[in-house]
Amino acid sequence: MNLRSGWLRGTLFATALAFVTTAPVLAATDDTKATHFLLDNGMKVVVNPDHHAPIVTHMVLYMVGSADEPPGKSGIAYLIEHLMFKGTANHAAGELNRIVAEIGCLYHAFISHDYTALCERVAPSELGQMMSFEADRMRNLTLTDDAIDTERDVILEERRLTIDNDPQAVLDEEVVTALWQSQPYRIPVIGWMHEIEKLNRTDAVAFYDRYYRPNNAVLVVAGDVEPETVKALAEKTYGKVPRGPELPPRDRPSEPVQNTRRTLTLSDGRVSVPSFTRHWVVPSYRTAEAGEAEALDLLAQILGAGNRSRLYQQLVVKQGIAAEARAFFQGAMRDDSHFSISGSPRGDAKLADIGAAVDAEIARIARNGVTSDELERTKERYVRSVIFAQDSIANMYGLTLATGGNVKDVEEWPDRIRKVTADQVKAVAARYLTSDHSTTGYLLPKEN
Amino acid sequence: MNLRSGWLRGTLFATALAFVTTAPVLAATDDTKATHFLLDNGMKVVVNPDHHAPIVTHMVLYMVGSADEPPGKSGIAYLIEHLMFKGTANHAAGELNRIVAEIGCLYHAFISHDYTALCERVAPSELGQMMSFEADRMRNLTLTDDAIDTERDVILEERRLTIDNDPQAVLDEEVVTALWQSQPYRIPVIGWMHEIEKLNRTDAVAFYDRYYRPNNAVLVVAGDVEPETVKALAEKTYGKVPRGPELPPRDRPSEPVQNTRRTLTLSDGRVSVPSFTRHWVVPSYRTAEAGEAEALDLLAQILGAGNRSRLYQQLVVKQGIAAEARAFFQGAMRDDSHFSISGSPRGDAKLADIGAAVDAEIARIARNGVTSDELERTKERYVRSVIFAQDSIANMYGLTLATGGNVKDVEEWPDRIRKVTADQVKAVAARYLTSDHSTTGYLLPKEN
């Protein structure tokens, strides 16, 4: 996997980032609680000290993603993310890459529908230098026709390789597009081929100038550093970047009522193992009623996280119709989100058998709920699982703030998970996961 | 049916208007050929004299429809169309209605994704008065909060009655939304409930001021009148309306490649007769390669127009699995269009049986083509059928010009239909109507 630049595709990547946290959040002692403040130019800063290791994660998130693109310009957010790794007025292309390779142990970027994140992990002594580079590329990017033509071609090739040559990716893309009727999460983050091809310098400059501004950015620094140090360094670097124009409220088209059961089928000669994915529109942490997003998080765990989950036990172990079965909930989204289940058949089982078994397991929870044992065990395992996720603290603050949440939301999250009742889990299964309002993808070998 | 105001829903209404023409176009003698000219303010005028009856059709089309709405503002084009029947600075609400009721025999409006049309049929002596009223409401509409609140409530109620209370309409709406991945024809013309509810005066004024301008309008006058008379009257009325700002090219998001077979199912207790609809993305007259749109028009006739069509003969008469079966092609669209087949089962037949039989009939044409007899008979019947359509001449010029065509396209259309070869019909069936890239709606009674 190329760590230089990535985009969140489908549920797997994004879920891994959705709510991952580390020990300091859980141990809310005074010296580990996050400090947050605003720079004069409107840039939000969160600092979470953690002195376990002499390392610091530095992450800048722009509150702009593919769901903010103008109509017909899909891929422009990703093109800008790519261009962030090219030259600026002050640094030649490749200079930052070289320096991070020398001093750092992690250097990457990722983009989703809601945010664009740039991240480095370095020794504390290098933090100032990283800030200086990031503050520079916030406003001084080289956006020449040449630079844009080159990166656009790189992305077109990436799209050919990672989407258009992969039947599963082609299907996933159209399933997501059919799931959402209006909300722009329906548009692929990498962009549609015919729209990427037309992106030009005018589009890039307009998008960069509008969104890459300190008052549209969040800085998260986590690790072996004190808030005072971060503040002083941030003021010397980011603080010098002038505030941009105020952006209007981030009100993107929202989803109308869902009334139908939808399926999308792709039969392709390159498919050897069929697969099944079913999606539902559900609220995110930002749009949910109190407790619902937490209940959806736990429902995903109970239904389909690991070999002890209900779907695995029922479909793989007991019925033997599936080779795998998993559930995902994408909690950290600004607008409504989606809940997904995926699986692949074993032996002669048909995808329809898997669909029916999935619906039956959901119906069982919607009718009978989950057991208290199962719920408590899941809570503890889930909370523990996030402790060990790499760079989770910076991700958690960054993604939460970039999708409309605040520092308190992050800090209270483990407690909110612990408070979820079995009735709440039952209620969200019954309310949201009805097969009458689902969107299913079937990937099949080519019929003869 | 309420003729005061209508919007084109689904394929039936729109197809009826797609390419309907009258005798004068077919008999291209000098005194019946259309005259066309521009007013100084940029308004296009087409006059088609026809002295068979002492009546004149007066139609103004604005080159704006629901596909031109800003994201999140679905229904704003329809709201403006509704408001056109309310008061202006010079005429109280109801005045025009009353006058047309006294002097005219037809008075209506319709809106589609691409245009908004206002139309009256009156005695020639009243033409000047109609122009004066239309020119007035082009710029002087009363757009107060009160007027907007009232009409928005009327439309919300209309939506409840005609869409949300009708399972077929609910399904049709979601099928169209799933058919198009990007192109804004996916958005319902009437608007989504949650977006209509939020439309306000600011939205209405911005939309009206942008699009309701002489340089964004087409005037079509057909009937018992001479071009010189129309020109003089138009200059005295429309000619006094100042030109609006130039609009950018009408480049709306276009459709990416379609890769999947999609289905949408709605099971509802109110359904007694199940139904089947299958749609494909196909080019329109404007976007097609030469001859393809004409071939699609004839393919729709051969497959599914009337009791002699292939689908009717095969599904209804021979196999007895369907109570009805029809095909439609929507030719007069600015961007890519759609081809649809619909049917309902008879007896114990399942919707899947109808789907399979439909696919088999299409495959038969894609493989073996159509017969020369069948094609020639269809051409003559089709061309004749449009001769008798009411107000077809004004519609044909208006819709063609409003979707990017010109007067010559209208006049040459019958000849272009006559030139279509059997190979061309076979080719479009094979190229576009593949079930792997189709979107199907299934309406079913509620399962117990």
Coordinates of N, CA and C in Angstrom, one line a residue, chain A residues 194-289:
Chain A
H194 N -15.0 10.5 -16.6 CA -15.2 11.5 -17.6 C -15.2 12.9 -17.0
E195 N -15.3 13.0 -15.6 CA -15.2 14.3 -15.0 C -13.7 14.6 -14.6
I196 N -13.0 13.6 -14.1 CA -11.6 13.8 -13.8 C -10.9 14.3 -15.1
E197 N -11.2 13.7 -16.2 CA -10.5 14.1 -17.5 C -10.6 15.6 -17.8
K198 N -11.7 16.2 -17.3 CA -12.0 17.6 -17.7 C -11.5 18.6 -16.7
L199 N -11.0 18.1 -15.5 CA -10.5 19.0 -14.5 C -9.4 19.9 -15.0
N200 N -9.4 21.2 -14.6 CA -8.3 22.0 -15.2 C -7.8 23.0 -14.1
R201 N -6.9 23.9 -14.5 CA -6.3 24.8 -13.6 C -7.3 25.7 -12.9
T202 N -8.3 26.2 -13.7 CA -9.3 27.1 -13.1 C -10.1 26.4 -12.0
D203 N -10.4 25.1 -12.2 CA -11.1 24.3 -11.1 C -10.2 24.2 -9.9
A204 N -8.9 23.9 -10.2 CA -8.0 23.6 -9.0 C -7.8 24.9 -8.2
V205 N -7.5 26.0 -8.9 CA -7.3 27.2 -8.2 C -8.5 27.6 -7.4
A206 N -9.7 27.5 -8.0 CA -10.9 27.9 -7.3 C -11.1 27.1 -6.0
F207 N -10.9 25.8 -6.1 CA -11.1 24.9 -5.0 C -10.1 25.1 -3.9
Y208 N -8.8 25.2 -4.3 CA -7.7 25.4 -3.4 C -7.9 26.8 -2.6
D209 N -8.2 27.8 -3.4 CA -8.4 29.1 -2.8 C -9.6 29.2 -1.8
R210 N -10.6 28.4 -2.1 CA -11.8 28.5 -1.3 C -11.6 27.7 0.0
Y211 N -11.0 26.6 -0.1 CA -11.0 25.7 1.1 C -9.7 25.5 1.9
Y212 N -8.6 25.8 1.2 CA -7.3 25.6 1.9 C -6.9 26.9 2.6
R213 N -7.5 27.1 3.8 CA -7.4 28.3 4.5 C -7.3 27.9 6.0
P214 N -6.6 28.7 6.8 CA -6.5 28.3 8.2 C -7.9 28.3 8.9
N215 N -8.8 29.1 8.5 CA -10.1 29.1 9.2 C -11.0 28.0 8.6
N216 N -10.5 27.1 7.8 CA -11.2 25.9 7.4 C -10.3 24.7 7.7
A217 N -9.4 24.8 8.7 CA -8.5 23.7 9.0 C -8.5 23.4 10.5
V218 N -8.2 22.2 10.7 CA -8.0 21.7 12.1 C -6.6 21.1 12.2
L219 N -5.8 21.5 13.2 CA -4.5 21.0 13.5 C -4.6 20.1 14.7
V220 N -4.2 18.8 14.6 CA -4.1 17.9 15.8 C -2.7 17.5 16.0
V221 N -2.2 17.7 17.2 CA -0.9 17.3 17.5 C -1.0 16.3 18.7
A222 N -0.5 15.1 18.6 CA -0.7 14.2 19.6 C 0.7 13.5 19.9
G223 N 1.1 13.4 21.2 CA 2.3 12.7 21.5 C 3.2 13.4 22.4
D224 N 4.5 13.3 22.3 CA 5.4 13.7 23.3 C 5.7 15.2 23.2
V225 N 4.7 16.0 23.5 CA 4.9 17.5 23.4 C 3.9 18.1 24.3
E226 N 4.2 19.4 24.7 CA 3.3 20.1 25.6 C 2.5 21.1 24.8
P227 N 1.3 21.4 25.3 CA 0.4 22.4 24.5 C 1.1 23.7 24.3
E228 N 1.9 24.2 25.3 CA 2.5 25.5 25.2 C 3.5 25.5 24.0
T229 N 4.2 24.4 23.9 CA 5.2 24.3 22.8 C 4.4 24.4 21.4
V230 N 3.4 23.6 21.4 CA 2.6 23.5 20.1 C 2.0 24.9 19.8
K231 N 1.5 25.5 20.8 CA 0.9 26.9 20.6 C 2.0 27.8 20.0
A232 N 3.1 27.9 20.6 CA 4.2 28.8 20.2 C 4.6 28.5 18.7
L233 N 4.8 27.2 18.5 CA 5.2 26.8 17.1 C 4.1 27.1 16.1
A234 N 2.8 26.8 16.5 CA 1.7 27.0 15.6 C 1.6 28.5 15.2
E235 N 1.7 29.4 16.2 CA 1.6 30.8 16.0 C 2.7 31.3 15.1
K236 N 3.9 30.7 15.2 CA 5.0 31.2 14.3 C 4.8 30.7 12.9
T237 N 4.1 29.6 12.7 CA 4.0 29.0 11.3 C 2.5 29.3 10.8
Y238 N 1.6 28.4 11.2 CA 0.2 28.6 10.7 C -0.3 30.0 11.0
G239 N 0.1 30.5 12.2 CA -0.4 31.8 12.6 C -0.1 32.9 11.6
K240 N 0.9 32.7 10.8 CA 1.2 33.8 9.8 C 0.4 33.7 8.5
V241 N -0.4 32.7 8.4 CA -1.2 32.5 7.2 C -2.5 33.3 7.4
P242 N -2.8 34.3 6.5 CA -4.0 35.1 6.7 C -5.3 34.3 6.6
R243 N -6.2 34.7 7.4 CA -7.6 34.1 7.3 C -8.2 34.2 5.9
G244 N -8.9 33.2 5.5 CA -9.6 33.3 4.2 C -11.0 33.8 4.4
P245 N -11.7 34.0 3.3 CA -13.1 34.5 3.4 C -13.9 33.5 4.1
E246 N -14.9 34.0 4.8 CA -15.8 33.1 5.5 C -16.6 32.2 4.6
L247 N -16.7 30.9 4.9 CA -17.4 30.0 4.0 C -18.9 29.9 4.5
P248 N -19.8 29.7 3.6 CA -21.2 29.6 4.1 C -21.4 28.3 4.9
P249 N -22.5 28.1 5.6 CA -22.7 26.9 6.4 C -22.5 25.7 5.5
R250 N -22.0 24.6 6.0 CA -21.7 23.4 5.2 C -22.9 22.6 5.0
D251 N -24.0 23.1 4.4 CA -25.2 22.4 4.2 C -25.3 21.8 2.9
R252 N -25.0 20.6 2.8 CA -25.0 19.9 1.5 C -26.3 19.2 1.3
P253 N -26.7 18.8 0.1 CA -28.0 18.2 -0.1 C -28.1 16.9 0.8
S254 N -29.3 16.8 1.5 CA -29.5 15.6 2.4 C -30.4 14.6 1.7
E255 N -30.5 13.5 2.3 CA -31.2 12.3 1.7 C -32.7 12.4 1.9
P256 N -33.4 12.2 0.8 CA -34.9 12.0 0.9 C -35.2 10.6 1.6
V257 N -36.4 10.4 1.8 CA -36.9 9.1 2.4 C -36.5 8.0 1.4
Q258 N -36.1 6.9 1.9 CA -35.8 5.7 1.1 C -37.1 4.8 1.1
N259 N -37.5 4.4 -0.1 CA -38.8 3.6 -0.1 C -38.6 2.2 -0.8
T260 N -37.5 2.0 -1.4 CA -37.4 0.7 -2.2 C -36.2 -0.2 -1.7
R261 N -36.3 -1.4 -2.1 CA -35.3 -2.4 -2.0 C -34.5 -2.4 -3.3
R262 N -33.2 -2.2 -3.2 CA -32.5 -2.1 -4.5 C -31.4 -3.1 -4.6
T263 N -31.1 -3.6 -5.8 CA -30.0 -4.5 -6.0 C -29.2 -4.1 -7.2
L264 N -27.9 -4.3 -7.2 CA -27.1 -4.1 -8.3 C -26.2 -5.3 -8.6
T265 N -26.2 -5.8 -9.8 CA -25.5 -7.0 -10.1 C -24.5 -6.7 -11.2
L266 N -23.3 -7.3 -10.9 CA -22.2 -7.2 -11.9 C -21.7 -8.6 -12.1
S267 N -21.8 -9.1 -13.4 CA -21.3 -10.4 -13.7 C -20.0 -10.1 -14.6
D268 N -18.9 -10.7 -14.2 CA -17.7 -10.4 -14.9 C -16.8 -11.6 -15.0
G269 N -16.2 -11.8 -16.1 CA -15.4 -13.0 -16.4 C -14.2 -13.1 -15.4
R270 N -13.8 -12.0 -14.9 CA -12.6 -12.0 -14.0 C -13.0 -12.4 -12.5
V271 N -14.2 -12.5 -12.3 CA -14.7 -12.9 -10.9 C -14.6 -14.4 -10.7
S272 N -13.8 -14.8 -9.7 CA -13.8 -16.2 -9.3 C -14.6 -16.5 -8.1
V273 N -14.6 -15.6 -7.1 CA -15.4 -15.7 -5.9 C -16.5 -14.7 -5.9
P274 N -17.7 -15.1 -5.9 CA -18.8 -14.1 -5.8 C -18.8 -13.4 -4.5
S275 N -19.5 -12.2 -4.4 CA -19.6 -11.5 -3.2 C -20.9 -10.8 -3.0
F276 N -21.2 -10.5 -1.8 CA -22.5 -9.9 -1.4 C -22.2 -8.7 -0.5
T277 N -22.8 -7.6 -0.8 CA -22.8 -6.5 0.1 C -24.1 -5.8 0.3
R278 N -24.6 -5.5 1.5 CA -25.9 -4.9 1.7 C -25.6 -3.6 2.5
H279 N -26.2 -2.5 2.0 CA -26.0 -1.2 2.7 C -27.4 -0.6 3.1
W280 N -27.4 0.1 4.2 CA -28.5 0.8 4.6 C -28.1 2.3 5.0
V281 N -29.0 3.2 4.7 CA -28.7 4.6 5.2 C -29.1 4.6 6.7
V282 N -28.1 5.1 7.5 CA -28.3 5.2 8.9 C -27.8 6.6 9.3
P283 N -28.1 7.1 10.5 CA -27.5 8.3 10.9 C -26.0 8.1 11.3
S284 N -25.3 9.2 11.3 CA -23.9 9.2 11.7 C -23.9 9.8 13.2
Y285 N -22.7 9.8 13.8 CA -22.6 10.4 15.1 C -23.1 11.8 15.1
R286 N -22.9 12.6 14.0 CA -23.4 13.9 14.0 C -24.9 14.0 13.8
T287 N -25.5 13.2 13.0 CA -26.9 13.3 12.7 C -27.9 12.5 13.6
A288 N -27.3 11.5 14.3 CA -28.1 10.6 15.1 C -28.8 11.2 16.3
E289 N -29.9 10.6 16.7 CA -30.5 11.0 18.0 C -29.6 10.4 19.1

